[in-house]
């Protein structure tokens, strides 16, 4: 089954939009992580300097930092695919371009299936945690929201993987 140029263009645009959205999420999560850690460091210094009289540390800072890091990692996956994964081509560099292309597409099919499996599992967690009313320990953030964000990031990961299978960005000249 082959895709028309129109379908390839549409999928490429959707994949690019998914990457841009995930990059924005990753940047926001990393900035949030940095802000929480930096504020807590300064507030801890103030706490120590005042002999524990002034406590302005962020309650649940470890929780916030942990979830921000988790969200940032999953958001970075689609961007990593679009911008090129680290390649060690000691063995594949010796292969003909056609075989390299086939192996590259096979790799992205595996990533696509992996991303779909992750999306499925996290989507299930969205439903379970929503039904059970689970919230984070310190801030009381509904867990289903965190799982929903990660599910959407996994869907973006799958879309970018599929776009690479259908219309690889890496040309044969770059492979050889």
mmCIF file of C-alpha atoms in Angstrom:
data_model
loop_
_atom_site.group_PDB
_atom_site.id
_atom_site.type_symbol
_atom_site.label_atom_id
_atom_site.label_comp_id
_atom_site.label_asym_id
_atom_site.label_seq_id
_atom_site.Cartn_x
_atom_site.Cartn_y
_atom_site.Cartn_z
ATOM 1 C CA UNK A 1 0.000 0.000 0.000
ATOM 2 C CA UNK A 2 1.507 3.279 -0.994
ATOM 3 C CA UNK A 3 0.613 6.713 0.192
ATOM 4 C CA UNK A 4 -0.023 9.586 -2.147
ATOM 5 C CA UNK A 5 2.042 12.745 -1.879
ATOM 6 C CA UNK A 6 -0.968 14.450 -0.295
ATOM 7 C CA UNK A 7 -1.155 11.855 2.493
ATOM 8 C CA UNK A 8 2.595 12.035 3.078
ATOM 9 C CA UNK A 9 2.407 15.807 3.289
ATOM 10 C CA UNK A 10 -0.512 15.653 5.717
ATOM 11 C CA UNK A 11 1.217 13.123 7.957
ATOM 12 C CA UNK A 12 4.420 15.168 7.884
ATOM 13 C CA UNK A 13 2.496 18.290 8.937
ATOM 14 C CA UNK A 14 0.734 16.413 11.747
ATOM 15 C CA UNK A 15 4.048 14.939 12.896
ATOM 16 C CA UNK A 16 5.685 18.381 12.817
ATOM 17 C CA UNK A 17 2.815 19.841 14.853
ATOM 18 C CA UNK A 18 3.110 16.988 17.355
ATOM 19 C CA UNK A 19 6.827 17.638 17.706
ATOM 20 C CA UNK A 20 6.313 21.371 18.211
ATOM 21 C CA UNK A 21 3.641 20.722 20.835
ATOM 22 C CA UNK A 22 5.825 18.232 22.658
ATOM 23 C CA UNK A 23 8.798 20.589 22.519
ATOM 24 C CA UNK A 24 6.672 23.301 24.158
ATOM 25 C CA UNK A 25 5.567 20.848 26.848
ATOM 26 C CA UNK A 26 9.147 19.688 27.435
ATOM 27 C CA UNK A 27 10.448 23.255 27.714
ATOM 28 C CA UNK A 28 7.654 24.186 30.114
ATOM 29 C CA UNK A 29 8.237 21.084 32.248
ATOM 30 C CA UNK A 30 12.006 21.656 32.413
ATOM 31 C CA UNK A 31 11.511 25.329 33.309
ATOM 32 C CA UNK A 32 9.016 24.289 35.998
ATOM 33 C CA UNK A 33 11.471 21.713 37.301
ATOM 34 C CA UNK A 34 14.251 24.302 37.392
ATOM 35 C CA UNK A 35 12.020 26.856 39.121
ATOM 36 C CA UNK A 36 10.870 24.426 41.825
ATOM 37 C CA UNK A 37 14.401 23.248 42.554
ATOM 38 C CA UNK A 38 15.931 26.740 42.489
ATOM 39 C CA UNK A 39 13.256 28.247 44.739
ATOM 40 C CA UNK A 40 13.556 25.387 47.190
ATOM 41 C CA UNK A 41 17.342 25.762 47.344
ATOM 42 C CA UNK A 42 17.064 29.463 48.156
ATOM 43 C CA UNK A 43 14.255 28.901 50.644
ATOM 44 C CA UNK A 44 16.239 26.134 52.305
ATOM 45 C CA UNK A 45 19.160 28.549 52.707
ATOM 46 C CA UNK A 46 16.777 31.109 54.238
ATOM 47 C CA UNK A 47 15.331 28.410 56.498
ATOM 48 C CA UNK A 48 18.807 27.458 57.716
ATOM 49 C CA UNK A 49 19.975 31.090 58.075
ATOM 50 C CA UNK A 50 17.004 32.001 60.273
ATOM 51 C CA UNK A 51 17.374 28.977 62.526
ATOM 52 C CA UNK A 52 14.189 27.425 61.098
ATOM 53 C CA UNK A 53 12.100 30.503 61.920
ATOM 54 C CA UNK A 54 11.173 31.232 58.287
ATOM 55 C CA UNK A 55 10.023 28.251 56.240
ATOM 56 C CA UNK A 56 9.039 29.258 52.706
ATOM 57 C CA UNK A 57 10.034 25.989 51.050
ATOM 58 C CA UNK A 58 7.595 24.626 48.502
ATOM 59 C CA UNK A 59 5.640 21.769 50.037
ATOM 60 C CA UNK A 60 5.777 18.738 47.786
ATOM 61 C CA UNK A 61 8.746 20.048 45.784
ATOM 62 C CA UNK A 62 10.051 16.537 45.182
ATOM 63 C CA UNK A 63 6.625 15.493 43.884
ATOM 64 C CA UNK A 64 6.410 18.452 41.515
ATOM 65 C CA UNK A 65 9.961 17.932 40.286
ATOM 66 C CA UNK A 66 9.370 14.215 39.727
ATOM 67 C CA UNK A 67 6.245 14.684 37.639
ATOM 68 C CA UNK A 68 7.788 17.567 35.695
ATOM 69 C CA UNK A 69 10.768 15.353 34.829
ATOM 70 C CA UNK A 70 8.495 12.460 33.823
ATOM 71 C CA UNK A 71 6.455 14.712 31.543
ATOM 72 C CA UNK A 72 9.608 16.274 30.055
ATOM 73 C CA UNK A 73 11.155 12.893 29.240
ATOM 74 C CA UNK A 74 8.080 11.634 27.382
ATOM 75 C CA UNK A 75 7.667 14.983 25.612
ATOM 76 C CA UNK A 76 11.257 14.828 24.389
ATOM 77 C CA UNK A 77 10.789 11.469 22.618
ATOM 78 C CA UNK A 78 9.042 12.793 19.471
ATOM 79 C CA UNK A 79 11.575 15.616 19.134
ATOM 80 C CA UNK A 80 14.373 13.091 19.475
ATOM 81 C CA UNK A 81 12.955 11.087 16.599
ATOM 82 C CA UNK A 82 12.458 14.086 14.354
ATOM 83 C CA UNK A 83 15.888 15.559 15.080
ATOM 84 C CA UNK A 84 17.635 12.216 14.667
ATOM 85 C CA UNK A 85 18.542 9.596 17.178
ATOM 86 C CA UNK A 86 22.127 8.862 18.088
ATOM 87 C CA UNK A 87 23.427 6.372 15.562
ATOM 88 C CA UNK A 88 26.292 3.970 15.882
ATOM 89 C CA UNK A 89 26.807 2.790 12.361
ATOM 90 C CA UNK A 90 29.910 0.665 12.684
ATOM 91 C CA UNK A 91 28.076 -2.336 11.263
ATOM 92 C CA UNK A 92 25.321 -0.659 9.268
ATOM 93 C CA UNK A 93 27.793 1.726 7.626
ATOM 94 C CA UNK A 94 29.206 -1.264 5.764
ATOM 95 C CA UNK A 95 25.792 -2.260 4.404
ATOM 96 C CA UNK A 96 24.344 -1.138 1.072
ATOM 97 C CA UNK A 97 22.113 1.946 1.172
ATOM 98 C CA UNK A 98 18.981 -0.055 0.348
ATOM 99 C CA UNK A 99 19.535 -2.401 3.301
ATOM 100 C CA UNK A 100 20.257 0.548 5.587
ATOM 101 C CA UNK A 101 16.976 2.111 4.511
ATOM 102 C CA UNK A 102 15.060 -1.117 5.183
ATOM 103 C CA UNK A 103 16.658 -1.493 8.624
ATOM 104 C CA UNK A 104 15.917 2.146 9.398
ATOM 105 C CA UNK A 105 12.256 1.720 8.502
ATOM 106 C CA UNK A 106 12.084 -1.525 10.489
ATOM 107 C CA UNK A 107 13.466 0.331 13.513
ATOM 108 C CA UNK A 108 10.768 3.002 13.206
ATOM 109 C CA UNK A 109 8.062 0.324 12.858
ATOM 110 C CA UNK A 110 9.288 -1.151 16.157
ATOM 111 C CA UNK A 111 9.258 2.325 17.747
ATOM 112 C CA UNK A 112 5.754 2.931 16.369
ATOM 113 C CA UNK A 113 4.466 -0.301 17.927
ATOM 114 C CA UNK A 114 6.253 0.477 21.207
ATOM 115 C CA UNK A 115 4.739 3.977 21.285
ATOM 116 C CA UNK A 116 1.272 2.559 20.607
ATOM 117 C CA UNK A 117 1.706 0.063 23.440
ATOM 118 C CA UNK A 118 2.778 2.851 25.802
ATOM 119 C CA UNK A 119 -0.150 5.023 24.733
ATOM 120 C CA UNK A 120 -2.542 2.119 25.312
ATOM 121 C CA UNK A 121 -1.136 1.391 28.776
ATOM 122 C CA UNK A 122 -1.149 5.032 29.866
ATOM 123 C CA UNK A 123 -4.668 5.531 28.469
ATOM 124 C CA UNK A 124 -5.773 2.606 30.600
ATOM 125 C CA UNK A 125 -4.191 4.306 33.615
ATOM 126 C CA UNK A 126 -6.128 7.486 32.786
ATOM 127 C CA UNK A 127 -9.377 5.533 33.098
ATOM 128 C CA UNK A 128 -8.371 3.584 36.206
ATOM 129 C CA UNK A 129 -7.019 6.552 38.155
ATOM 130 C CA UNK A 130 -9.984 8.703 37.167
ATOM 131 C CA UNK A 131 -12.451 6.068 38.357
ATOM 132 C CA UNK A 132 -10.555 5.569 41.607
ATOM 133 C CA UNK A 133 -10.074 9.290 42.187
ATOM 134 C CA UNK A 134 -6.321 8.950 42.747
ATOM 135 C CA UNK A 135 -4.445 12.165 43.456
ATOM 136 C CA UNK A 136 -0.812 13.019 44.087
ATOM 137 C CA UNK A 137 0.312 12.810 47.683
ATOM 138 C CA UNK A 138 1.237 16.414 48.448
ATOM 139 C CA UNK A 139 -0.559 18.618 45.941
ATOM 140 C CA UNK A 140 -3.668 16.557 45.332
ATOM 141 C CA UNK A 141 -3.321 16.772 41.553
ATOM 142 C CA UNK A 142 -5.575 14.177 39.906
ATOM 143 C CA UNK A 143 -3.285 11.444 38.592
ATOM 144 C CA UNK A 144 -5.412 10.967 35.484
ATOM 145 C CA UNK A 145 -4.312 14.395 34.251
ATOM 146 C CA UNK A 146 -0.643 13.402 34.454
ATOM 147 C CA UNK A 147 -1.366 10.101 32.708
ATOM 148 C CA UNK A 148 -3.397 11.897 30.047
ATOM 149 C CA UNK A 149 -0.508 14.233 29.227
ATOM 150 C CA UNK A 150 1.853 11.259 28.945
ATOM 151 C CA UNK A 151 -0.692 9.376 26.803
ATOM 152 C CA UNK A 152 -0.861 12.309 24.387
ATOM 153 C CA UNK A 153 2.933 12.474 24.291
ATOM 154 C CA UNK A 154 3.064 8.746 23.469
ATOM 155 C CA UNK A 155 0.534 9.284 20.673
ATOM 156 C CA UNK A 156 2.775 12.057 19.325
ATOM 157 C CA UNK A 157 5.708 9.632 19.572
ATOM 158 C CA UNK A 158 3.719 7.086 17.533
ATOM 159 C CA UNK A 159 2.750 9.675 14.907
ATOM 160 C CA UNK A 160 6.349 10.795 14.407
ATOM 161 C CA UNK A 161 7.505 7.160 14.224
ATOM 162 C CA UNK A 162 4.844 6.384 11.613
ATOM 163 C CA UNK A 163 5.808 9.464 9.611
ATOM 164 C CA UNK A 164 9.403 8.209 9.579
ATOM 165 C CA UNK A 165 8.251 4.793 8.333
ATOM 166 C CA UNK A 166 6.160 6.261 5.523
ATOM 167 C CA UNK A 167 8.411 9.134 4.486
ATOM 168 C CA UNK A 168 11.885 8.905 6.069
ATOM 169 C CA UNK A 169 13.642 12.208 6.649
ATOM 170 C CA UNK A 170 17.034 10.549 6.400
ATOM 171 C CA UNK A 171 17.938 10.238 2.751
ATOM 172 C CA UNK A 172 20.068 7.493 1.251
ATOM 173 C CA UNK A 173 22.904 10.007 0.827
ATOM 174 C CA UNK A 174 22.902 10.704 4.565
ATOM 175 C CA UNK A 175 22.899 6.981 5.340
ATOM 176 C CA UNK A 176 25.927 6.262 3.183
#
